[in-house]
Amino acid sequence: MVVRITGATGASGQYEKNFTLSLSKKVQKLLEDEPQIEVLMTRTDDSFLSQESRDRPKYANKQDADVFLSIHGNTFSDSTVSGTETFYYHKHSRQLAQIIQKHVVEATEFRDRGIKKEELFVVKDTNMPAALIEVGYMTNPQEESKMWTDEFQSRVATSIVKGIKEYREKSEEQGILEWIS
C-alpha cells in the first residue's frame, strides 16, 4: 500500500505546505542579513514531519533555540471565515504572540482575529517562547489568492522579521532572554 500525506488544501486546491515553505524560506533569507540571529529550519524541502513524533518542538528544544515560530495557512469548512491569528500556550510566549500578530496583521491587511492560548503541541512542547501564526484562511478564496502572490509573501516575511526583532529588543530591555551578540 502506498499512502501519500499531502496536508491541508486551500480553495484553489493548492497545498498549505507549499505556501508555508515558500513563506518560511523568505523569512529565512531576510534573517540571514541579521548577524545576531541564526535561523534553524525544521523543514527546508517537501519532507513530511509527523505530528505524532513531535519532531519540531523536540528539534527546537535540542537546539536550545531562543524563539520558535510555526507558520501556517488556516483552513475551515466555511469559506467566508477570514483573518490572521496567532496562537501561544505558555505565559512566557504571550508577548511574542502579541508582537508577531500586530506585525502580520498590518502586512496582510486581513481581519485581526487576535491571539489565543491553545494547547497546540508545537507551542506547548517547546521550552522557549513559541507562537503559531495562521497568516490567513486558505479556504477563503479572496485571502488565498493574495497569499500565493510573491508580493504578499514578501510583505508578510518582512513583517515576521520586524516582529522577531521587536520581540528581541523588548526581551533584552526586560531581561527575559539573553540573546547572543
mmCIF file of C-alpha atoms in Angstrom:
data_model
loop_
_atom_site.group_PDB
_atom_site.id
_atom_site.type_symbol
_atom_site.label_atom_id
_atom_site.label_comp_id
_atom_site.label_asym_id
_atom_site.label_seq_id
_atom_site.Cartn_x
_atom_site.Cartn_y
_atom_site.Cartn_z
ATOM 1 C CA MET A 1 0.000 0.000 0.000
ATOM 2 C CA VAL A 2 1.217 3.484 -0.813
ATOM 3 C CA VAL A 3 -0.058 6.374 1.264
ATOM 4 C CA ARG A 4 0.595 9.973 0.355
ATOM 5 C CA ILE A 5 0.021 12.553 3.059
ATOM 6 C CA THR A 6 -0.451 15.945 1.486
ATOM 7 C CA GLY A 7 -1.984 18.007 4.266
ATOM 8 C CA ALA A 8 -4.453 20.854 4.067
ATOM 9 C CA THR A 9 -5.571 22.362 0.792
ATOM 10 C CA GLY A 10 -6.961 25.769 0.023
ATOM 11 C CA ALA A 11 -9.922 26.908 -2.055
ATOM 12 C CA SER A 12 -7.889 26.517 -5.268
ATOM 13 C CA GLY A 13 -6.690 23.022 -4.355
ATOM 14 C CA GLN A 14 -3.135 24.176 -3.667
ATOM 15 C CA TYR A 15 -1.393 22.748 -0.630
ATOM 16 C CA GLU A 16 -0.812 24.706 2.562
ATOM 17 C CA LYS A 17 2.579 23.012 2.955
ATOM 18 C CA ASN A 18 3.809 24.700 -0.235
ATOM 19 C CA PHE A 19 2.625 28.120 0.938
ATOM 20 C CA THR A 20 4.239 27.755 4.352
ATOM 21 C CA LEU A 21 7.539 26.517 2.938
ATOM 22 C CA SER A 22 7.684 29.388 0.450
ATOM 23 C CA LEU A 23 6.933 31.981 3.125
ATOM 24 C CA SER A 24 9.314 30.387 5.645
ATOM 25 C CA LYS A 25 12.169 30.472 3.134
ATOM 26 C CA LYS A 26 11.532 34.181 2.559
ATOM 27 C CA VAL A 27 11.728 34.781 6.320
ATOM 28 C CA GLN A 28 14.924 32.720 6.491
ATOM 29 C CA LYS A 29 16.505 34.701 3.657
ATOM 30 C CA LEU A 30 15.700 38.029 5.328
ATOM 31 C CA LEU A 31 17.062 36.833 8.662
ATOM 32 C CA GLU A 32 20.361 35.830 7.025
ATOM 33 C CA ASP A 33 21.079 39.583 6.903
ATOM 34 C CA GLU A 34 20.814 39.786 10.704
ATOM 35 C CA PRO A 35 24.258 38.878 12.107
ATOM 36 C CA GLN A 36 22.945 38.270 15.633
ATOM 37 C CA ILE A 37 20.194 35.876 14.539
ATOM 38 C CA GLU A 38 20.708 32.291 13.428
ATOM 39 C CA VAL A 39 17.799 30.557 11.712
ATOM 40 C CA LEU A 40 17.273 26.829 12.136
ATOM 41 C CA MET A 41 14.545 25.482 9.873
ATOM 42 C CA THR A 42 12.563 22.390 10.810
ATOM 43 C CA ARG A 43 11.845 21.801 7.116
ATOM 44 C CA THR A 44 13.649 23.117 4.026
ATOM 45 C CA ASP A 45 12.049 20.874 1.407
ATOM 46 C CA ASP A 46 8.858 18.910 0.775
ATOM 47 C CA SER A 47 9.632 16.413 3.540
ATOM 48 C CA PHE A 48 6.913 15.256 5.930
ATOM 49 C CA LEU A 49 7.260 15.720 9.676
ATOM 50 C CA SER A 50 4.849 13.683 11.752
ATOM 51 C CA GLN A 51 2.755 15.391 14.399
ATOM 52 C CA GLU A 52 2.818 12.224 16.488
ATOM 53 C CA SER A 53 6.615 12.259 16.747
ATOM 54 C CA ARG A 54 6.582 15.944 17.762
ATOM 55 C CA ASP A 55 9.822 16.458 15.805
ATOM 56 C CA ARG A 56 9.507 20.240 15.514
ATOM 57 C CA PRO A 57 9.428 21.133 19.223
ATOM 58 C CA LYS A 58 11.949 18.387 20.028
ATOM 59 C CA TYR A 59 14.352 19.862 17.483
ATOM 60 C CA ALA A 60 13.891 23.406 18.824
ATOM 61 C CA ASN A 61 14.454 22.242 22.401
ATOM 62 C CA LYS A 62 17.530 20.233 21.428
ATOM 63 C CA GLN A 63 18.976 23.284 19.659
ATOM 64 C CA ASP A 64 18.242 25.422 22.740
ATOM 65 C CA ALA A 65 16.551 27.980 20.486
ATOM 66 C CA ASP A 66 15.577 31.397 21.835
ATOM 67 C CA VAL A 67 12.298 31.631 19.898
ATOM 68 C CA PHE A 68 10.113 29.169 17.991
ATOM 69 C CA LEU A 69 7.748 30.235 15.201
ATOM 70 C CA SER A 70 5.429 27.949 13.291
ATOM 71 C CA ILE A 71 3.940 29.462 10.117
ATOM 72 C CA HIS A 72 0.627 28.237 8.691
ATOM 73 C CA GLY A 73 -2.259 28.932 6.362
ATOM 74 C CA ASN A 74 -5.574 28.296 8.102
ATOM 75 C CA THR A 75 -8.497 26.236 6.805
ATOM 76 C CA PHE A 76 -12.159 25.971 7.766
ATOM 77 C CA SER A 77 -15.307 24.422 6.327
ATOM 78 C CA ASP A 78 -16.957 27.860 5.925
ATOM 79 C CA SER A 79 -15.197 29.674 3.085
ATOM 80 C CA THR A 80 -16.325 33.083 4.375
ATOM 81 C CA VAL A 81 -14.208 32.810 7.539
ATOM 82 C CA SER A 82 -11.181 35.075 7.278
ATOM 83 C CA GLY A 83 -8.358 36.680 9.166
ATOM 84 C CA THR A 84 -4.978 36.389 10.791
ATOM 85 C CA GLU A 85 -4.490 34.856 14.233
ATOM 86 C CA THR A 86 -1.578 33.783 16.383
ATOM 87 C CA PHE A 87 -1.548 31.041 18.990
ATOM 88 C CA TYR A 88 0.615 30.557 22.059
ATOM 89 C CA TYR A 89 0.430 28.295 25.105
ATOM 90 C CA HIS A 90 2.873 29.297 27.831
ATOM 91 C CA LYS A 91 2.612 32.628 29.628
ATOM 92 C CA HIS A 92 6.190 33.474 28.574
ATOM 93 C CA SER A 93 5.053 33.237 24.923
ATOM 94 C CA ARG A 94 2.206 35.750 25.127
ATOM 95 C CA GLN A 95 4.317 38.815 24.355
ATOM 96 C CA LEU A 96 5.878 37.086 21.332
ATOM 97 C CA ALA A 97 2.402 36.205 20.027
ATOM 98 C CA GLN A 98 1.158 39.779 20.519
ATOM 99 C CA ILE A 99 4.091 41.329 18.696
ATOM 100 C CA ILE A 100 4.023 38.873 15.795
ATOM 101 C CA GLN A 101 0.237 39.234 15.442
ATOM 102 C CA LYS A 102 0.483 43.034 15.324
ATOM 103 C CA HIS A 103 3.070 42.993 12.535
ATOM 104 C CA VAL A 104 1.496 40.212 10.453
ATOM 105 C CA VAL A 105 -1.993 41.785 10.591
ATOM 106 C CA GLU A 106 -0.511 45.054 9.411
ATOM 107 C CA ALA A 107 1.141 43.258 6.479
ATOM 108 C CA THR A 108 -1.795 41.051 5.460
ATOM 109 C CA GLU A 109 -4.497 43.684 5.947
ATOM 110 C CA PHE A 110 -6.737 40.744 6.865
ATOM 111 C CA ARG A 111 -9.202 40.764 9.749
ATOM 112 C CA ASP A 112 -7.403 40.717 13.124
ATOM 113 C CA ARG A 113 -8.608 37.552 14.870
ATOM 114 C CA GLY A 114 -6.236 38.230 17.777
ATOM 115 C CA ILE A 115 -4.010 35.978 19.814
ATOM 116 C CA LYS A 116 -5.296 32.875 21.551
ATOM 117 C CA LYS A 117 -3.964 30.485 24.122
ATOM 118 C CA GLU A 118 -4.320 26.963 22.691
ATOM 119 C CA GLU A 119 -2.921 23.579 23.582
ATOM 120 C CA LEU A 120 -1.184 23.018 20.233
ATOM 121 C CA PHE A 121 1.831 20.729 20.563
ATOM 122 C CA VAL A 122 4.271 22.979 18.700
ATOM 123 C CA VAL A 123 3.691 25.818 21.165
ATOM 124 C CA LYS A 124 3.031 23.642 24.218
ATOM 125 C CA ASP A 125 6.018 21.280 23.914
ATOM 126 C CA THR A 126 8.643 23.978 23.347
ATOM 127 C CA ASN A 127 10.789 25.277 26.205
ATOM 128 C CA MET A 128 11.320 28.707 24.635
ATOM 129 C CA PRO A 129 8.755 31.392 23.750
ATOM 130 C CA ALA A 130 6.724 29.994 20.860
ATOM 131 C CA ALA A 131 3.987 31.209 18.548
ATOM 132 C CA LEU A 132 1.994 29.615 15.754
ATOM 133 C CA ILE A 133 0.969 32.126 13.098
ATOM 134 C CA GLU A 134 -2.107 31.477 10.964
ATOM 135 C CA VAL A 135 -1.411 34.044 8.238
ATOM 136 C CA GLY A 136 -4.846 33.811 6.628
ATOM 137 C CA TYR A 137 -7.525 31.365 5.532
ATOM 138 C CA MET A 138 -6.597 29.309 2.516
ATOM 139 C CA THR A 139 -10.205 28.145 2.317
ATOM 140 C CA ASN A 140 -11.296 31.761 1.818
ATOM 141 C CA PRO A 141 -10.851 32.336 -1.936
ATOM 142 C CA GLN A 142 -10.128 36.074 -1.566
ATOM 143 C CA GLU A 143 -7.463 35.572 1.083
ATOM 144 C CA GLU A 144 -5.926 32.561 -0.590
ATOM 145 C CA SER A 145 -5.492 34.332 -3.931
ATOM 146 C CA LYS A 146 -3.486 37.058 -2.158
ATOM 147 C CA MET A 147 -1.485 34.569 -0.065
ATOM 148 C CA TRP A 148 0.040 32.906 -3.128
ATOM 149 C CA THR A 149 1.474 36.114 -4.581
ATOM 150 C CA ASP A 150 5.170 36.824 -4.187
ATOM 151 C CA GLU A 151 4.468 40.436 -3.189
ATOM 152 C CA PHE A 152 2.167 39.331 -0.343
ATOM 153 C CA GLN A 153 4.594 36.687 0.912
ATOM 154 C CA SER A 154 7.490 39.157 0.832
ATOM 155 C CA ARG A 155 5.450 41.691 2.794
ATOM 156 C CA VAL A 156 4.457 39.072 5.395
ATOM 157 C CA ALA A 157 8.027 37.738 5.643
ATOM 158 C CA THR A 158 9.256 41.278 6.316
ATOM 159 C CA SER A 159 6.572 41.707 8.989
ATOM 160 C CA ILE A 160 7.595 38.473 10.726
ATOM 161 C CA VAL A 161 11.220 39.627 10.771
ATOM 162 C CA LYS A 162 10.131 43.003 12.200
ATOM 163 C CA GLY A 163 8.193 41.114 14.869
ATOM 164 C CA ILE A 164 11.170 38.937 15.790
ATOM 165 C CA LYS A 165 13.430 41.988 16.031
ATOM 166 C CA GLU A 166 10.915 43.929 18.139
ATOM 167 C CA TYR A 167 10.461 40.932 20.427
ATOM 168 C CA ARG A 168 14.215 40.637 20.771
ATOM 169 C CA GLU A 169 14.550 44.315 21.694
ATOM 170 C CA LYS A 170 11.727 44.159 24.261
ATOM 171 C CA SER A 171 13.110 40.923 25.696
ATOM 172 C CA GLU A 172 16.547 42.462 26.146
ATOM 173 C CA GLU A 173 15.012 45.533 27.797
ATOM 174 C CA GLN A 174 13.022 43.319 30.166
ATOM 175 C CA GLY A 175 15.898 40.877 30.741
ATOM 176 C CA ILE A 176 13.734 37.995 29.515
ATOM 177 C CA LEU A 177 16.213 36.489 27.074
ATOM 178 C CA GLU A 178 19.967 36.539 26.842
ATOM 179 C CA TRP A 179 20.409 36.986 23.095
ATOM 180 C CA ILE A 180 23.909 36.192 21.917
ATOM 181 C CA SER A 181 25.636 39.195 20.345
#
